[in-house]
Amino acid sequence: MRSLLLVLSLFFLAVAPPGGSPAATLVLEVANIRSSQGSLWVGIYESEEDFLNRERARLVRHPVRSTGSTRLAIDGLRVGKRYAIAVFHDENDNGELDTNLLGLPAEPYALSRPLQSWLRKPRFDEMCFVFSPDRALPPLRLR
């Protein structure tokens, strides 16, 4: 009986991380991969303060093996929590998003929602979504 209680409590700890809501996996489709070189970097952001801040992001690296599209699994997201996602294709595998002279991305990138304005940096509230494993995000198309 004691071992059953221990197993059940370990199960609930694994399913419901601190914060109350259960954790689940987000399956993300990234489309329009034009080169089979480098890596895809996925940044997962939880707040305006974190958004597009490399030091505060949860980063996931995925090696690119082919052109076209790929599916990525991001584990441990809390159901019902707001997240924003930014993906870029690090074609030269230097670990950074290369930019041009104007500071605009020189490597393909995608965000979790369409840009509201090309004249400024996107905001977390414009890019965020409420995570539910039952609702898939539309494919993120690299541009």
PDB file of C-alpha atoms in Angstrom:
ATOM      1  CA  MET A   1       0.000   0.000   0.000  1.00  0.00           C
ATOM      2  CA  ARG A   2       2.806   2.373   0.903  1.00  0.00           C
ATOM      3  CA  SER A   3       4.589   1.736  -2.400  1.00  0.00           C
ATOM      4  CA  LEU A   4       1.351   2.385  -4.312  1.00  0.00           C
ATOM      5  CA  LEU A   5       1.003   5.772  -2.595  1.00  0.00           C
ATOM      6  CA  LEU A   6       4.620   6.588  -3.437  1.00  0.00           C
ATOM      7  CA  VAL A   7       4.126   5.679  -7.105  1.00  0.00           C
ATOM      8  CA  LEU A   8       0.913   7.728  -7.320  1.00  0.00           C
ATOM      9  CA  SER A   9       2.511  10.772  -5.701  1.00  0.00           C
ATOM     10  CA  LEU A  10       5.502  10.569  -8.061  1.00  0.00           C
ATOM     11  CA  PHE A  11       3.089  10.319 -11.003  1.00  0.00           C
ATOM     12  CA  PHE A  12       1.184  13.421  -9.938  1.00  0.00           C
ATOM     13  CA  LEU A  13       4.419  15.336  -9.383  1.00  0.00           C
ATOM     14  CA  ALA A  14       5.526  14.462 -12.926  1.00  0.00           C
ATOM     15  CA  VAL A  15       2.169  15.388 -14.475  1.00  0.00           C
ATOM     16  CA  ALA A  16       1.498  18.553 -12.479  1.00  0.00           C
ATOM     17  CA  PRO A  17       4.584  20.708 -12.079  1.00  0.00           C
ATOM     18  CA  PRO A  18       4.697  23.557  -9.559  1.00  0.00           C
ATOM     19  CA  GLY A  19       2.126  26.128 -10.555  1.00  0.00           C
ATOM     20  CA  GLY A  20      -0.839  23.794 -10.541  1.00  0.00           C
ATOM     21  CA  SER A  21      -1.549  23.078 -14.202  1.00  0.00           C
ATOM     22  CA  PRO A  22      -0.446  19.848 -15.880  1.00  0.00           C
ATOM     23  CA  ALA A  23       2.483  19.788 -18.289  1.00  0.00           C
ATOM     24  CA  ALA A  24       2.120  18.640 -21.874  1.00  0.00           C
ATOM     25  CA  THR A  25       3.987  18.584 -25.179  1.00  0.00           C
ATOM     26  CA  LEU A  26       3.588  21.172 -27.928  1.00  0.00           C
ATOM     27  CA  VAL A  27       4.104  19.745 -31.403  1.00  0.00           C
ATOM     28  CA  LEU A  28       5.323  22.536 -33.634  1.00  0.00           C
ATOM     29  CA  GLU A  29       5.504  22.385 -37.424  1.00  0.00           C
ATOM     30  CA  VAL A  30       8.126  24.596 -39.052  1.00  0.00           C
ATOM     31  CA  ALA A  31       7.659  25.084 -42.804  1.00  0.00           C
ATOM     32  CA  ASN A  32       9.602  26.656 -45.676  1.00  0.00           C
ATOM     33  CA  ILE A  33      13.018  25.316 -44.686  1.00  0.00           C
ATOM     34  CA  ARG A  34      15.124  26.167 -47.748  1.00  0.00           C
ATOM     35  CA  SER A  35      18.496  24.751 -46.706  1.00  0.00           C
ATOM     36  CA  SER A  36      19.501  21.432 -45.148  1.00  0.00           C
ATOM     37  CA  GLN A  37      22.406  23.127 -43.325  1.00  0.00           C
ATOM     38  CA  GLY A  38      22.542  24.399 -39.739  1.00  0.00           C
ATOM     39  CA  SER A  39      20.014  24.228 -36.917  1.00  0.00           C
ATOM     40  CA  LEU A  40      16.579  25.468 -35.988  1.00  0.00           C
ATOM     41  CA  TRP A  41      16.524  27.368 -32.698  1.00  0.00           C
ATOM     42  CA  VAL A  42      13.176  27.633 -30.915  1.00  0.00           C
ATOM     43  CA  GLY A  43      12.767  30.241 -28.183  1.00  0.00           C
ATOM     44  CA  ILE A  44       9.866  29.779 -25.775  1.00  0.00           C
ATOM     45  CA  TYR A  45       8.870  32.929 -23.865  1.00  0.00           C
ATOM     46  CA  GLU A  46       6.514  33.319 -20.912  1.00  0.00           C
ATOM     47  CA  SER A  47       6.276  37.104 -20.468  1.00  0.00           C
ATOM     48  CA  GLU A  48       6.894  40.523 -22.006  1.00  0.00           C
ATOM     49  CA  GLU A  49      10.117  40.827 -19.980  1.00  0.00           C
ATOM     50  CA  ASP A  50      11.397  37.536 -21.424  1.00  0.00           C
ATOM     51  CA  PHE A  51      10.222  38.033 -25.009  1.00  0.00           C
ATOM     52  CA  LEU A  52      13.070  37.934 -27.545  1.00  0.00           C
ATOM     53  CA  ASN A  53      15.637  38.011 -24.720  1.00  0.00           C
ATOM     54  CA  ARG A  54      18.061  35.159 -25.370  1.00  0.00           C
ATOM     55  CA  GLU A  55      19.232  34.977 -21.750  1.00  0.00           C
ATOM     56  CA  ARG A  56      15.679  34.615 -20.438  1.00  0.00           C
ATOM     57  CA  ALA A  57      14.293  32.255 -23.079  1.00  0.00           C
ATOM     58  CA  ARG A  58      13.948  28.535 -22.926  1.00  0.00           C
ATOM     59  CA  LEU A  59      15.932  27.536 -26.019  1.00  0.00           C
ATOM     60  CA  VAL A  60      15.584  24.281 -27.921  1.00  0.00           C
ATOM     61  CA  ARG A  61      18.022  23.372 -30.732  1.00  0.00           C
ATOM     62  CA  HIS A  62      16.975  21.060 -33.534  1.00  0.00           C
ATOM     63  CA  PRO A  63      19.491  20.034 -36.246  1.00  0.00           C
ATOM     64  CA  VAL A  64      18.204  20.550 -39.801  1.00  0.00           C
ATOM     65  CA  ARG A  65      18.512  17.468 -41.992  1.00  0.00           C
ATOM     66  CA  SER A  66      16.319  18.305 -44.967  1.00  0.00           C
ATOM     67  CA  THR A  67      14.437  21.076 -46.730  1.00  0.00           C
ATOM     68  CA  GLY A  68      10.659  21.557 -46.652  1.00  0.00           C
ATOM     69  CA  SER A  69       9.084  21.196 -43.223  1.00  0.00           C
ATOM     70  CA  THR A  70       9.719  19.433 -39.950  1.00  0.00           C
ATOM     71  CA  ARG A  71       7.869  18.766 -36.723  1.00  0.00           C
ATOM     72  CA  LEU A  72       9.398  19.524 -33.327  1.00  0.00           C
ATOM     73  CA  ALA A  73       8.221  18.432 -29.898  1.00  0.00           C
ATOM     74  CA  ILE A  74       8.572  20.912 -27.025  1.00  0.00           C
ATOM     75  CA  ASP A  75       8.039  19.148 -23.690  1.00  0.00           C
ATOM     76  CA  GLY A  76       7.017  20.532 -20.327  1.00  0.00           C
ATOM     77  CA  LEU A  77       4.695  23.397 -21.273  1.00  0.00           C
ATOM     78  CA  ARG A  78       1.936  24.115 -18.790  1.00  0.00           C
ATOM     79  CA  VAL A  79      -1.611  23.791 -20.050  1.00  0.00           C
ATOM     80  CA  GLY A  80      -3.533  27.091 -19.904  1.00  0.00           C
ATOM     81  CA  LYS A  81      -0.392  29.245 -19.685  1.00  0.00           C
ATOM     82  CA  ARG A  82       0.471  31.983 -22.195  1.00  0.00           C
ATOM     83  CA  TYR A  83       3.555  31.480 -24.358  1.00  0.00           C
ATOM     84  CA  ALA A  84       5.116  33.129 -27.393  1.00  0.00           C
ATOM     85  CA  ILE A  85       7.473  31.345 -29.759  1.00  0.00           C
ATOM     86  CA  ALA A  86      10.223  32.572 -32.036  1.00  0.00           C
ATOM     87  CA  VAL A  87      12.069  30.233 -34.406  1.00  0.00           C
ATOM     88  CA  PHE A  88      15.079  30.953 -36.562  1.00  0.00           C
ATOM     89  CA  HIS A  89      17.114  28.866 -38.961  1.00  0.00           C
ATOM     90  CA  ASP A  90      20.753  29.268 -37.961  1.00  0.00           C
ATOM     91  CA  GLU A  91      22.037  28.376 -41.419  1.00  0.00           C
ATOM     92  CA  ASN A  92      25.709  28.920 -40.566  1.00  0.00           C
ATOM     93  CA  ASP A  93      25.350  27.220 -37.141  1.00  0.00           C
ATOM     94  CA  ASN A  94      27.056  30.044 -35.244  1.00  0.00           C
ATOM     95  CA  GLY A  95      24.417  29.971 -32.472  1.00  0.00           C
ATOM     96  CA  GLU A  96      23.132  33.483 -33.230  1.00  0.00           C
ATOM     97  CA  LEU A  97      20.483  35.130 -35.362  1.00  0.00           C
ATOM     98  CA  ASP A  98      22.528  37.082 -37.899  1.00  0.00           C
ATOM     99  CA  THR A  99      21.217  40.541 -38.788  1.00  0.00           C
ATOM    100  CA  ASN A 100      21.829  43.024 -41.594  1.00  0.00           C
ATOM    101  CA  LEU A 101      23.068  46.617 -41.285  1.00  0.00           C
ATOM    102  CA  LEU A 102      19.588  47.784 -40.236  1.00  0.00           C
ATOM    103  CA  GLY A 103      19.399  45.179 -37.457  1.00  0.00           C
ATOM    104  CA  LEU A 104      16.795  43.105 -39.293  1.00  0.00           C
ATOM    105  CA  PRO A 105      17.127  39.303 -39.385  1.00  0.00           C
ATOM    106  CA  ALA A 106      19.396  38.035 -42.169  1.00  0.00           C
ATOM    107  CA  GLU A 107      18.480  34.403 -41.481  1.00  0.00           C
ATOM    108  CA  PRO A 108      15.013  32.850 -41.890  1.00  0.00           C
ATOM    109  CA  TYR A 109      12.713  33.251 -38.873  1.00  0.00           C
ATOM    110  CA  ALA A 110       9.104  32.760 -37.807  1.00  0.00           C
ATOM    111  CA  LEU A 111       6.956  33.847 -34.876  1.00  0.00           C
ATOM    112  CA  SER A 112       3.994  32.175 -33.196  1.00  0.00           C
ATOM    113  CA  ARG A 113       1.560  34.727 -34.689  1.00  0.00           C
ATOM    114  CA  PRO A 114       1.637  37.090 -37.699  1.00  0.00           C
ATOM    115  CA  LEU A 115       3.485  40.390 -37.290  1.00  0.00           C
ATOM    116  CA  GLN A 116       1.301  43.408 -36.514  1.00  0.00           C
ATOM    117  CA  SER A 117       3.850  45.910 -37.836  1.00  0.00           C
ATOM    118  CA  TRP A 118       7.092  45.697 -39.801  1.00  0.00           C
ATOM    119  CA  LEU A 119       8.199  49.059 -38.386  1.00  0.00           C
ATOM    120  CA  ARG A 120       8.886  47.887 -34.822  1.00  0.00           C
ATOM    121  CA  LYS A 121       9.829  44.886 -32.756  1.00  0.00           C
ATOM    122  CA  PRO A 122       6.881  42.563 -32.042  1.00  0.00           C
ATOM    123  CA  ARG A 123       5.392  42.531 -28.537  1.00  0.00           C
ATOM    124  CA  PHE A 124       4.673  39.494 -26.388  1.00  0.00           C
ATOM    125  CA  ASP A 125       0.927  40.253 -26.230  1.00  0.00           C
ATOM    126  CA  GLU A 126       0.771  40.223 -30.048  1.00  0.00           C
ATOM    127  CA  MET A 127       2.627  36.910 -30.351  1.00  0.00           C
ATOM    128  CA  CYS A 128       1.333  34.929 -27.372  1.00  0.00           C
ATOM    129  CA  PHE A 129      -1.150  32.076 -27.340  1.00  0.00           C
ATOM    130  CA  VAL A 130      -2.725  30.038 -24.539  1.00  0.00           C
ATOM    131  CA  PHE A 131      -1.257  26.548 -24.674  1.00  0.00           C
ATOM    132  CA  SER A 132      -3.605  23.597 -25.000  1.00  0.00           C
ATOM    133  CA  PRO A 133      -2.395  20.227 -26.289  1.00  0.00           C
ATOM    134  CA  ASP A 134      -5.770  19.869 -28.057  1.00  0.00           C
ATOM    135  CA  ARG A 135      -5.230  22.989 -30.222  1.00  0.00           C
ATOM    136  CA  ALA A 136      -2.269  22.944 -32.583  1.00  0.00           C
ATOM    137  CA  LEU A 137      -0.591  26.134 -33.728  1.00  0.00           C
ATOM    138  CA  PRO A 138      -0.689  26.719 -37.468  1.00  0.00           C
ATOM    139  CA  PRO A 139       2.612  25.819 -39.189  1.00  0.00           C
ATOM    140  CA  LEU A 140       5.277  28.451 -38.578  1.00  0.00           C
ATOM    141  CA  ARG A 141       6.514  29.509 -42.018  1.00  0.00           C
ATOM    142  CA  LEU A 142      10.112  30.717 -42.120  1.00  0.00           C
ATOM    143  CA  ARG A 143      10.593  33.993 -43.976  1.00  0.00           C
TER     144      ARG A 143
END
